[in-house]
Coordinates of C-alpha atoms in Angstrom, one line a residue:
Chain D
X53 CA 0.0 0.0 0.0
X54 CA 1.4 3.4 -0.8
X55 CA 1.1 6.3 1.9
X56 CA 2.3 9.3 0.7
X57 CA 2.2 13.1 3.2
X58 CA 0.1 15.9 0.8
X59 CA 1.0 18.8 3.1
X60 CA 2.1 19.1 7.1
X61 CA 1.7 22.6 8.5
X62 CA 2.7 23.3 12.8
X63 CA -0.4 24.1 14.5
X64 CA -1.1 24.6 18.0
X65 CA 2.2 23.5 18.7
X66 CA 2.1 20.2 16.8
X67 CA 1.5 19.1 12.9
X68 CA -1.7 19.2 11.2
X69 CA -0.9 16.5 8.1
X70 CA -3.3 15.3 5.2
X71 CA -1.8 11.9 3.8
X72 CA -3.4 9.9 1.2
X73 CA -2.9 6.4 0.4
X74 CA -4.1 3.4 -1.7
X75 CA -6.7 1.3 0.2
X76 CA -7.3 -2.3 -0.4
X77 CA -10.5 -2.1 1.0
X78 CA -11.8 0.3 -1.1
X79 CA -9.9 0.1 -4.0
X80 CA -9.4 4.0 -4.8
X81 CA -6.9 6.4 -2.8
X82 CA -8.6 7.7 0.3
X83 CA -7.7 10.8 1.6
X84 CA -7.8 11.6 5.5
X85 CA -6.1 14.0 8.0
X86 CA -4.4 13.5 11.3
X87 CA -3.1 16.2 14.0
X88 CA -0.2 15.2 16.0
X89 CA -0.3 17.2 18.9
X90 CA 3.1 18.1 20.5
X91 CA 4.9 15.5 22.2
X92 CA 8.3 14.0 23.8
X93 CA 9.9 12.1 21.6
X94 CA 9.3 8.2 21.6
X95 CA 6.0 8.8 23.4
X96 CA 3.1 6.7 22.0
X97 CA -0.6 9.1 22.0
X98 CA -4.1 8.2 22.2
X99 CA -6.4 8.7 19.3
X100 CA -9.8 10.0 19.3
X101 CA -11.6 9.5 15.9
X102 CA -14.0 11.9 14.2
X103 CA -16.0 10.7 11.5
X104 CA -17.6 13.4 9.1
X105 CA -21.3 13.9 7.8
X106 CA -22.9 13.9 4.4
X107 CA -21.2 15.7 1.7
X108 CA -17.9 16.3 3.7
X109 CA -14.4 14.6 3.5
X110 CA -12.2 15.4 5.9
X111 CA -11.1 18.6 4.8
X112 CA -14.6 20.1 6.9
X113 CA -13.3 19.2 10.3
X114 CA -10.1 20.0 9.3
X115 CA -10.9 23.2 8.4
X116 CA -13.8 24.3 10.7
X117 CA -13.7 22.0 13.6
X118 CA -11.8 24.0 16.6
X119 CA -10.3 20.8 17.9
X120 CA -6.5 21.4 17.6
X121 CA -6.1 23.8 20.7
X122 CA -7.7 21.1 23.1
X123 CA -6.1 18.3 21.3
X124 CA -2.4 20.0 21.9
X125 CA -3.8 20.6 25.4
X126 CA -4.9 16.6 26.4
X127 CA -1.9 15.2 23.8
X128 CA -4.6 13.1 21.9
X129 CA -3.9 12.5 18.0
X130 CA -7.2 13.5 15.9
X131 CA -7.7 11.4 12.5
X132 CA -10.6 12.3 10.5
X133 CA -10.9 9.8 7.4
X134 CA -12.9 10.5 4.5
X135 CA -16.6 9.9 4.3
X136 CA -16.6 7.4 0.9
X137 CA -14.2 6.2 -1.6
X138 CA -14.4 9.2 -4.5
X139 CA -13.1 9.8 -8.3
X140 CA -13.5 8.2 -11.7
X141 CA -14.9 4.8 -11.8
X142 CA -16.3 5.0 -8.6
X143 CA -20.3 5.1 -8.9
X144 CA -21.8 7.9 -7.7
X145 CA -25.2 9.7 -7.2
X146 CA -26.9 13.1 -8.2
X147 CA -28.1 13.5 -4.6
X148 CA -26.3 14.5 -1.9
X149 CA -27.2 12.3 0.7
X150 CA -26.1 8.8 -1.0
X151 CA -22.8 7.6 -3.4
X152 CA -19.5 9.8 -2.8
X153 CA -19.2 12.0 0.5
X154 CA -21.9 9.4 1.3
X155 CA -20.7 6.0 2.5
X156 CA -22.7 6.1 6.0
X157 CA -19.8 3.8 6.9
X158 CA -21.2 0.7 6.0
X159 CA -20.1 -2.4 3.9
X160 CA -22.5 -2.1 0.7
X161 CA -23.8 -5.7 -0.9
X162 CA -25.8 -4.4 -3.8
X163 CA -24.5 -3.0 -6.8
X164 CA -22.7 -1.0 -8.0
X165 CA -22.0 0.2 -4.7
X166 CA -21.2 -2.9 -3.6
X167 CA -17.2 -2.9 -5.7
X168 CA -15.4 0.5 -3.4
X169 CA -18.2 1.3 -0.9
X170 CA -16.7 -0.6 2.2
X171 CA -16.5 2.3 4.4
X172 CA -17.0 0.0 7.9
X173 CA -14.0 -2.1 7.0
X174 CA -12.1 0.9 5.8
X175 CA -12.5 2.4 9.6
X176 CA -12.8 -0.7 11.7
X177 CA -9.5 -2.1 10.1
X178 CA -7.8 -1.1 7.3
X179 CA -7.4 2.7 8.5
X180 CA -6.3 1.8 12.2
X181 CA -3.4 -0.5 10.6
X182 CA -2.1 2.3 8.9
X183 CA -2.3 4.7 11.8
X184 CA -0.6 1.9 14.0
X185 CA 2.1 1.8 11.4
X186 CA 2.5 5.5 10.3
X187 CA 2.0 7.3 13.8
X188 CA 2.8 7.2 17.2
X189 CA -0.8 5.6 18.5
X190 CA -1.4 3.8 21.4
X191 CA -3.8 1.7 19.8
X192 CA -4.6 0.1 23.2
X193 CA -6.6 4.0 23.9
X194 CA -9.1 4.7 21.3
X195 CA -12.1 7.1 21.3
X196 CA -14.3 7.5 18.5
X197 CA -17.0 10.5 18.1
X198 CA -18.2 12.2 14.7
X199 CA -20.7 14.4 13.4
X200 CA -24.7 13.2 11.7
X201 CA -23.8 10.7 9.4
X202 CA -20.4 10.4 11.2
X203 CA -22.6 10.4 14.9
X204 CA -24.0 7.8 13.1
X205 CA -20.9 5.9 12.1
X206 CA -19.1 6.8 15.9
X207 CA -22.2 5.3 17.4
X208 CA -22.3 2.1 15.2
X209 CA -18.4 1.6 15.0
X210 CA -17.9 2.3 18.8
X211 CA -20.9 0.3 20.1
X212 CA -19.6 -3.4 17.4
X213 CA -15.9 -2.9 18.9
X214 CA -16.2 -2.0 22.7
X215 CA -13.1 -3.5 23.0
X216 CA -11.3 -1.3 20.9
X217 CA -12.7 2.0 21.6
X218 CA -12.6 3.4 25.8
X219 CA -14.9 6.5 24.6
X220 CA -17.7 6.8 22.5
X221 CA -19.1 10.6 21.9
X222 CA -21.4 11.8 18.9
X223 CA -22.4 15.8 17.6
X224 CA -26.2 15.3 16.4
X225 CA -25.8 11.8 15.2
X226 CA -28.3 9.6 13.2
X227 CA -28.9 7.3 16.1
X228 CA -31.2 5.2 13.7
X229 CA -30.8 5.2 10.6
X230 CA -33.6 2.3 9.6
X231 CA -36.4 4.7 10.8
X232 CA -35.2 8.0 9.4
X233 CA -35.4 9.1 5.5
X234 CA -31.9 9.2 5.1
X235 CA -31.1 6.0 6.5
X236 CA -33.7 3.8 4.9
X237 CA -32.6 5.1 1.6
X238 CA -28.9 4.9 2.3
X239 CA -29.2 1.2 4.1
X240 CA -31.7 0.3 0.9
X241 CA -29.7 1.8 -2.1
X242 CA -26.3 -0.2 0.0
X243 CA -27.7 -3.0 1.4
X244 CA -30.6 -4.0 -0.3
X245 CA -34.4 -4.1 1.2
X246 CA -33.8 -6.9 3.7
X247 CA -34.2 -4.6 6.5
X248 CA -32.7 -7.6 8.8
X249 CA -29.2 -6.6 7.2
X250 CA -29.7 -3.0 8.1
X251 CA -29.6 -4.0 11.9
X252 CA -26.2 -3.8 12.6
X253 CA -25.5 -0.5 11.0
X254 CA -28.3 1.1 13.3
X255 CA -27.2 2.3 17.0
X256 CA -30.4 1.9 18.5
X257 CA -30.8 -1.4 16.8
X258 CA -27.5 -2.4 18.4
X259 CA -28.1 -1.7 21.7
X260 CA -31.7 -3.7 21.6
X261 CA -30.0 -7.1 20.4
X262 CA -27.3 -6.4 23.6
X263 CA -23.7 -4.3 22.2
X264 CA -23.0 -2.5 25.0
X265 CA -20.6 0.0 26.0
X266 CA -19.6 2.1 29.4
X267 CA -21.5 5.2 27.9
X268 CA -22.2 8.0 26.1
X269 CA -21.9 11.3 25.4
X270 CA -24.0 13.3 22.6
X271 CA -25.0 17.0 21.8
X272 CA -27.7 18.0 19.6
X273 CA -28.7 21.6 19.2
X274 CA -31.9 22.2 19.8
X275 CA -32.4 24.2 16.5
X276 CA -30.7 21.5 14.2
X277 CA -33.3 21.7 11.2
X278 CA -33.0 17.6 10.6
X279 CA -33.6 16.9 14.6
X280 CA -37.2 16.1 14.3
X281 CA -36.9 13.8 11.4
X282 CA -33.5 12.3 10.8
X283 CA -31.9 12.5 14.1
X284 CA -34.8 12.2 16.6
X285 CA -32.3 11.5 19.4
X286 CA -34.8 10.2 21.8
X287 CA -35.0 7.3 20.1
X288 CA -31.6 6.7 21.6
X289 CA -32.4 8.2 25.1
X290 CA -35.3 5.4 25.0
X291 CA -32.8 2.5 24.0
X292 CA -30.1 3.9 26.7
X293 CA -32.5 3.2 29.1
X294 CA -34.0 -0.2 28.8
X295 CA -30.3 -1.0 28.2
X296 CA -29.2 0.7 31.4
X297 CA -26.3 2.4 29.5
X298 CA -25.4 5.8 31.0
X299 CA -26.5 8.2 28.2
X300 CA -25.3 12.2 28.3
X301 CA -27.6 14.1 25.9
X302 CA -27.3 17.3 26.2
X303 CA -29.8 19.3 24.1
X304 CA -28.0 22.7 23.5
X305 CA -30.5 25.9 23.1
X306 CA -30.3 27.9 20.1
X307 CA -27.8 25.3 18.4
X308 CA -28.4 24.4 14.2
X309 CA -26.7 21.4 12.3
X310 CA -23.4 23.5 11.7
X311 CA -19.9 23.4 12.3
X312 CA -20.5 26.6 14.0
X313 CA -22.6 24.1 16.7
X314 CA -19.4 21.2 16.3
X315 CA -16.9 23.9 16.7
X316 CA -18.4 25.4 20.1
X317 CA -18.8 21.9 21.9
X318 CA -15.8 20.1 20.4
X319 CA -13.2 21.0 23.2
X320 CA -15.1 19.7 25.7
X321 CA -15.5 16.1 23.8
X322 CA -11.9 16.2 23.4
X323 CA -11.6 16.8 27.3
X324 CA -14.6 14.2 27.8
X325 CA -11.9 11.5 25.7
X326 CA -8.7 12.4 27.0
X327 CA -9.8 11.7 30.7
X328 CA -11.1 8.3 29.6
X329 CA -8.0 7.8 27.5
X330 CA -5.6 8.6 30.3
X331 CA -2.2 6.2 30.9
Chain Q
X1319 CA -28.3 51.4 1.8
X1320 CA -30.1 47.9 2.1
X1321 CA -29.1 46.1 5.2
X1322 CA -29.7 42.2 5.1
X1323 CA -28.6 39.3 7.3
X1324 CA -27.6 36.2 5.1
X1325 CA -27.5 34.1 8.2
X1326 CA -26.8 33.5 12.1
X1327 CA -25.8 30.7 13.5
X1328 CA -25.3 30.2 17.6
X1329 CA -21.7 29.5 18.2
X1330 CA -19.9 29.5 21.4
X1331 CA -23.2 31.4 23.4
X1332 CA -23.2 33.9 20.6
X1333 CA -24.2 34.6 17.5
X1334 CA -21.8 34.0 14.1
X1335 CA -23.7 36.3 11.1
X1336 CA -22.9 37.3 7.8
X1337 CA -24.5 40.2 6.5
X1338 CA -24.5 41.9 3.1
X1339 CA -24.9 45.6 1.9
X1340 CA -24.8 47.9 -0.7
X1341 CA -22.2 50.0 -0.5
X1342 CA -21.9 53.5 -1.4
X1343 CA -18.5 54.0 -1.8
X1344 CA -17.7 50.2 -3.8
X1345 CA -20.8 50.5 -5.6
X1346 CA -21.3 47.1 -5.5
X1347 CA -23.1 44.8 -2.9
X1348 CA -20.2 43.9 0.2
X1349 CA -20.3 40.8 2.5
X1350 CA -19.6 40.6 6.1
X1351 CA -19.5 38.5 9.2
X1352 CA -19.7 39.9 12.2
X1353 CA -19.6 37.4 16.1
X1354 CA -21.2 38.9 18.1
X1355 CA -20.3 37.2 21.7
X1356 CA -22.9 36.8 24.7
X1357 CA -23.3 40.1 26.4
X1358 CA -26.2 41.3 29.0
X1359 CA -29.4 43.1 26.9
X1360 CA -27.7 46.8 26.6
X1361 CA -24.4 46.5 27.0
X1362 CA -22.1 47.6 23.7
X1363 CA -19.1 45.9 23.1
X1364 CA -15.8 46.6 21.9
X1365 CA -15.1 46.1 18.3
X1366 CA -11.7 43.6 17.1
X1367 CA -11.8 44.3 12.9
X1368 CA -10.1 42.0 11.0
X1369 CA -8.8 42.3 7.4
X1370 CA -7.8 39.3 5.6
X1371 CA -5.3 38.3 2.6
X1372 CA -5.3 37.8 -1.0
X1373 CA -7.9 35.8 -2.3
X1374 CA -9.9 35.8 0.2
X1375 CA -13.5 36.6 1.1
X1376 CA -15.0 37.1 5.0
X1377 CA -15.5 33.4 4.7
X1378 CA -11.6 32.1 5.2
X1379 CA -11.7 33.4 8.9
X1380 CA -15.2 33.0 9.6
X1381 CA -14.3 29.0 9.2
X1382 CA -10.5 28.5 10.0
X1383 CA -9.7 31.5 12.1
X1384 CA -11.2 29.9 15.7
X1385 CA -11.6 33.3 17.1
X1386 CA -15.4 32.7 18.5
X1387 CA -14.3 30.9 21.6
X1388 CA -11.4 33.9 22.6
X1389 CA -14.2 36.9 21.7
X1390 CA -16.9 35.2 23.3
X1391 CA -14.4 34.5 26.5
X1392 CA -13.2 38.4 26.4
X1393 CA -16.6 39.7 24.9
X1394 CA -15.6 41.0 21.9
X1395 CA -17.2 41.7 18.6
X1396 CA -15.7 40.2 15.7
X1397 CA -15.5 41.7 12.3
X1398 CA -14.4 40.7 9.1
X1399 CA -14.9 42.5 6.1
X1400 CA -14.6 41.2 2.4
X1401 CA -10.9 41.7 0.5
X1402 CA -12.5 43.7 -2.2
X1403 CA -15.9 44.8 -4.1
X1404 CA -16.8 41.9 -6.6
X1405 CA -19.4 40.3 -9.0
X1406 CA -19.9 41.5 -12.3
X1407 CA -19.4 44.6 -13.8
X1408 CA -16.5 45.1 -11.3
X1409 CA -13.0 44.6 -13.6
X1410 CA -10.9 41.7 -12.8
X1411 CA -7.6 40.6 -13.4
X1412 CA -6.4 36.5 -13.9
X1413 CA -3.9 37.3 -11.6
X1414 CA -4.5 36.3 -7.5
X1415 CA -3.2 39.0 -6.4
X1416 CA -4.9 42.0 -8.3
X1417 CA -8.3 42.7 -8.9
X1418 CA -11.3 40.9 -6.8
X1419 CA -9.9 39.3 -3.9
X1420 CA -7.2 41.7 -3.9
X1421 CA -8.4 45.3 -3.1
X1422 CA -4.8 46.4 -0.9
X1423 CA -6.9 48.5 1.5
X1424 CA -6.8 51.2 -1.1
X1425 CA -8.7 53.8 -2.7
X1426 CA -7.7 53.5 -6.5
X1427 CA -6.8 56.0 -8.5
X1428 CA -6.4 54.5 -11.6
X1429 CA -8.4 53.2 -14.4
X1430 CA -9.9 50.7 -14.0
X1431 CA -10.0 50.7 -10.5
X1432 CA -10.7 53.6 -9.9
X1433 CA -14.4 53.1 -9.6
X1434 CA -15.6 50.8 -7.5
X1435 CA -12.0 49.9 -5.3
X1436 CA -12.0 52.1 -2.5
X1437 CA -11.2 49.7 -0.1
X1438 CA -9.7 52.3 2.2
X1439 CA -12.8 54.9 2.6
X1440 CA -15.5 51.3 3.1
X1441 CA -12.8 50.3 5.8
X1442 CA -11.9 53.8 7.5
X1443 CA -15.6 54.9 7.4
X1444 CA -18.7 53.6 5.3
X1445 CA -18.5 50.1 7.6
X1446 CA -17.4 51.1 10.4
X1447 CA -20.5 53.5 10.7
X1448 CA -22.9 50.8 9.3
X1449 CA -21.7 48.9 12.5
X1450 CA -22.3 51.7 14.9
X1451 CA -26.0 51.4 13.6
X1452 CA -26.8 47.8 12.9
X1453 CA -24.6 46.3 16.3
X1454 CA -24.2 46.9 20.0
X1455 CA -20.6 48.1 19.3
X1456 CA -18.9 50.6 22.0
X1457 CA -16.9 52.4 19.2
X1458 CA -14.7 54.4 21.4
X1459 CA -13.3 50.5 22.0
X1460 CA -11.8 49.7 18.8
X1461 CA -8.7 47.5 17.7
X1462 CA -8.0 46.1 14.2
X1463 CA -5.8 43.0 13.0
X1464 CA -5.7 40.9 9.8
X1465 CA -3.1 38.7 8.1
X1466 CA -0.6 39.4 5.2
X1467 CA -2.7 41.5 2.7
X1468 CA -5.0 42.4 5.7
X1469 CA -1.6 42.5 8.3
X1470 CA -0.7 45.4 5.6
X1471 CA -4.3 46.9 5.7
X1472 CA -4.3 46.1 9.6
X1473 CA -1.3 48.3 9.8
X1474 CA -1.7 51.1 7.5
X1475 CA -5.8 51.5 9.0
X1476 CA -3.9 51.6 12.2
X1477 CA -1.3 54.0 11.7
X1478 CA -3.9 56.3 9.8
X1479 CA -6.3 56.5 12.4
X1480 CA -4.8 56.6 16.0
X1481 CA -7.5 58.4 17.6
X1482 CA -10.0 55.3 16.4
X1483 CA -8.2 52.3 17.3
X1484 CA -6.8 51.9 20.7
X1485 CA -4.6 48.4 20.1
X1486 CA -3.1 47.1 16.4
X1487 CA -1.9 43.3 15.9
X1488 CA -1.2 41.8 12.8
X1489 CA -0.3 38.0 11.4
X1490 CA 2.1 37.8 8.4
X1491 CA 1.4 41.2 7.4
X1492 CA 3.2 43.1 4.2
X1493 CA 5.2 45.5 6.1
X1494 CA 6.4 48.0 3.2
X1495 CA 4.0 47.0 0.0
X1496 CA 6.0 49.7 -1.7
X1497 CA 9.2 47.8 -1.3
X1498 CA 8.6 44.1 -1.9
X1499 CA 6.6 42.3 -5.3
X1500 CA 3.3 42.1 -4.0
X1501 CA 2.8 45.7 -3.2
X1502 CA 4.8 47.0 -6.2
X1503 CA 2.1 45.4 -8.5
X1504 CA -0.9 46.2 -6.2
X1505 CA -0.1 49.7 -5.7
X1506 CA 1.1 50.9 -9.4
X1507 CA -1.6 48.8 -10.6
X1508 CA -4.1 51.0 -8.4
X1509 CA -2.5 54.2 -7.5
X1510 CA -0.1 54.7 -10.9
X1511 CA 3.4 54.9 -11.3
X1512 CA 3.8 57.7 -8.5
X1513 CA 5.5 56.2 -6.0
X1514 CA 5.1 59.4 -3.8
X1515 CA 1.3 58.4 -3.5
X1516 CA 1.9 54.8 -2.6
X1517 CA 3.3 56.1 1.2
X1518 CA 0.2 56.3 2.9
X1519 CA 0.0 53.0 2.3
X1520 CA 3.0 51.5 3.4
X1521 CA 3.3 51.0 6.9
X1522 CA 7.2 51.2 7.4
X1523 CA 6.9 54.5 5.0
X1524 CA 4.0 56.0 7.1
X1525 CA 6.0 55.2 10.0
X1526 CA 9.1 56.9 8.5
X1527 CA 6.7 60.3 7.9
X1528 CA 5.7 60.3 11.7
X1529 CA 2.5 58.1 12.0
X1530 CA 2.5 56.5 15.3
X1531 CA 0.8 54.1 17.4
X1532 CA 1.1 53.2 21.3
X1533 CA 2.6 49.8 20.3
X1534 CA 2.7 46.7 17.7
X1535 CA 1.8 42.9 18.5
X1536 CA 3.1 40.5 15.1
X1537 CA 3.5 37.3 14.6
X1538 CA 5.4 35.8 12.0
X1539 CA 5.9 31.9 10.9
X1540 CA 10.1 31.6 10.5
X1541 CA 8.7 28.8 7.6
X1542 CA 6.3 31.1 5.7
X1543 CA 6.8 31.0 2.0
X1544 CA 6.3 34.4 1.6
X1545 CA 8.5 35.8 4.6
X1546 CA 12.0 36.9 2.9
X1547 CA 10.5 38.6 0.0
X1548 CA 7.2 39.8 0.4
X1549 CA 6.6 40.0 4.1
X1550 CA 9.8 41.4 5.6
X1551 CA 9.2 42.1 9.0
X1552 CA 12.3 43.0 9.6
X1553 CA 11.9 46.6 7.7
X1554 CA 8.8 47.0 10.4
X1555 CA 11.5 46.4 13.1
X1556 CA 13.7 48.5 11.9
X1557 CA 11.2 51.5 11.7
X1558 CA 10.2 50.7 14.7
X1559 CA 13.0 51.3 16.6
X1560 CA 13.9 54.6 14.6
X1561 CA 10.5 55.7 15.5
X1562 CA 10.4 54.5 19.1
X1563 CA 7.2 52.3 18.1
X1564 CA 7.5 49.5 20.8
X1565 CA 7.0 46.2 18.8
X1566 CA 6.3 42.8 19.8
X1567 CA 7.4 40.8 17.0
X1568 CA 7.6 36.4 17.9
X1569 CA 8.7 34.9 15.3
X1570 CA 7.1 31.4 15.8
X1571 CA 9.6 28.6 14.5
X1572 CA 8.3 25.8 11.8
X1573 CA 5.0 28.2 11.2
X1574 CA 3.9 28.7 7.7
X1575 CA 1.4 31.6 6.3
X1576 CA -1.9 29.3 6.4
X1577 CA -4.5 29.9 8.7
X1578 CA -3.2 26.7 10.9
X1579 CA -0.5 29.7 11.5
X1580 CA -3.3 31.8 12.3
X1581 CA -5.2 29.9 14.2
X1582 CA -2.8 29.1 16.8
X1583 CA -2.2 32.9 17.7
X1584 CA -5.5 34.3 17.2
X1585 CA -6.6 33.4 20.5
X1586 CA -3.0 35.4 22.2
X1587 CA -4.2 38.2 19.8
X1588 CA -7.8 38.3 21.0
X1589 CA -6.6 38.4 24.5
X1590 CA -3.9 41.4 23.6
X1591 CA -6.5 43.3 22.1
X1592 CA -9.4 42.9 25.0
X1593 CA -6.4 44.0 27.4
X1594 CA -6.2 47.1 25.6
X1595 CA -10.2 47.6 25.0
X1596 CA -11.1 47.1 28.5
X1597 CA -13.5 49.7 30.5

């Protein structure tokens, strides 16, 4: 596999870097960005994980996301993949909520989707090799969090592999995708009608057949234009609780969908991770 | 003059907006964003202006600059103005750095320009006045920054107008536009071939003529591209200490001119500035 650096600039006392490389998963080079916060030399850093939203690649969070200050501050490494594989020969759709910028993380079975889209192997494996190789990761402290599509993707990803991941956080995720528009078209047009297949890419349908993790953190904003029909985050307060997993939802007054809502709350996610991250 | 607000968005307990105009003195329509922090019903605020480089529009800081979380700390407003009038009907140039996106701070004098880019006048009074009237700014609490382009515009607004601006900072500025590539073009290209009208804006050569401010704050990246032949900062130093200007100038080591370099400093710069605007 080739890994190749397309630009490293100091910020915040560390290195913001965008690589690219040539994944075997999906068979087209992904793009995705990691800041290394500063550090002794030799010292092996946990990772917290951000996976993006519809239409983005990682350039959004990169750009808008506010997390380098607290990241220096806690010594946590930030990776923020790409949200599908992308470019010619990849199949693609007119709309902007399925086909490139929208993988929704899963491992698509129908066609034509079914040849690069493989987004859950992509972050569950092939990604986290590389990192291990590339960077100085402890891959032993893991947190994963991300933004609507990429709640969606923290929440799914986080709650399959407790083992991997110590923190699990989400900024106005799709907690379940099988009874929201987006989600049934994404799960249909990926994974064909059998809705039984959709189950493990749903959060709320994972926590009814048992995953489990310690708990939860996620904002919402309270003005978020898609919270009453593509988020509907009680849906996960009500599964939290027959589960008995500890669920912090804070609804945040005044808040839209935007990075402007990410940005504000991101530092104290980061702070939330690095204390369950810690030695 | 039409007033309208293009959009608000919460963002760390205040309000990020931009805002669009017609100007009187561009002729054309001009963009804004102004943050406006939390503050008590009543209360006016002081005012942190910031003008930004080539090529760039109010959006480049709005995303990357994470200055929300310092002005909303220090309870200031932020502004950022556009680089230069656009759309059509304004002349161009294929160039990046002349024409739209490029304005200099200027009031041209020359054909073509000479009609709608007078960047200077919409800086030094047309916004400045529509801010007084549209926002709960405490005008006698003013202080103005911006990077390269804008450091230059930053500097030169500064120097101009003691009396209105109590602190000025600047990131990566253009020190002496009349003595380094970037200006040379700008200003000839704007002013004509008089290099006797270029001095008013140059910062090192309004210095030189006896324009004076209480003190400097820049901060310059030691790996910026741009540093040894367009940015300079040592010609600001050296006028400086002729003029008995006290400057802070930190070089940072391994910074480059992107807004990662920008970034990391704004929230020091914000927290300069409110210093000096207090009370």
């Amino acid at each position: 596999m080739t890994f190749e650096t397309l630009s490293t600039s100091r910020a915040h006392g560390g290195v913001q870097g965008v690589y690219r490389h040539q994944s075997a998963v999906t068979g087209t080079p992904m793009t995705f960005s990691v800041f290394m916060p500063p550090h002794e030399p030799g010292a092996k850093l946990p990772v917290l994980w951000y996976l993006s939203g519809l239409t983005c690649t990682h350039a959004n969070v990169t750009d808008k996301g506010e997390y380098r200050a607290a990241c220096a501050e806690h010594g946590l490494i930030f990776v923020a993949p790409d949200t599908s594989p992308r470019g010619e020969g990849v199949p693609n759709d007119d709309a902007y909520d399925f086909g490139q910028g929208a993988g929704f993380y899963v491992d698509a079975t129908e066609e034509p989707w079914s040849r690069h889209f493989h987004m859950r192997t992509y972050i569950e494996r092939e990604l986290p090799e590389l990192i291990a190789r590339e960077f100085p990761a402890d891959m032993a402290r893991q947190g994963i969090t991300g933004h609507s599509m990429g709640g969606h993707g923290a929440l799914t990803v986080g709650l399959r592999n407790p083992d991997r991941f110590r923190s699990v956080s989400a900024f106005a995720p799709i907690v379940a995708p099988a009874q929201v528009p987006w989600g049934e078209k994404a799960l249909a047009g990926y994974l064909g009608p059998d809705r039984a297949r959709w189950a493990e890419y749903d959060a709320v349908s994972l926590i009814m057949a048992g995953a489990r993790v310690p708990e939860l953190l996620v904002d919402q904003g309270d003005a978020d234009q898609f919270l009453g029909q593509q988020l509907r985050p009680e849906l996960l307060r009500d599964a939290c609780e027959a589960a008995g997993i500890p669920l912090t939802l804070r609804m945040q007054p005044g808040y839209d969908h935007s990075y402007y809502f990410i940005s504000t709350f991101m530092p104290d996610h980061i702070r939330w991770h690095a204390e369950r991250l810690k030695g």
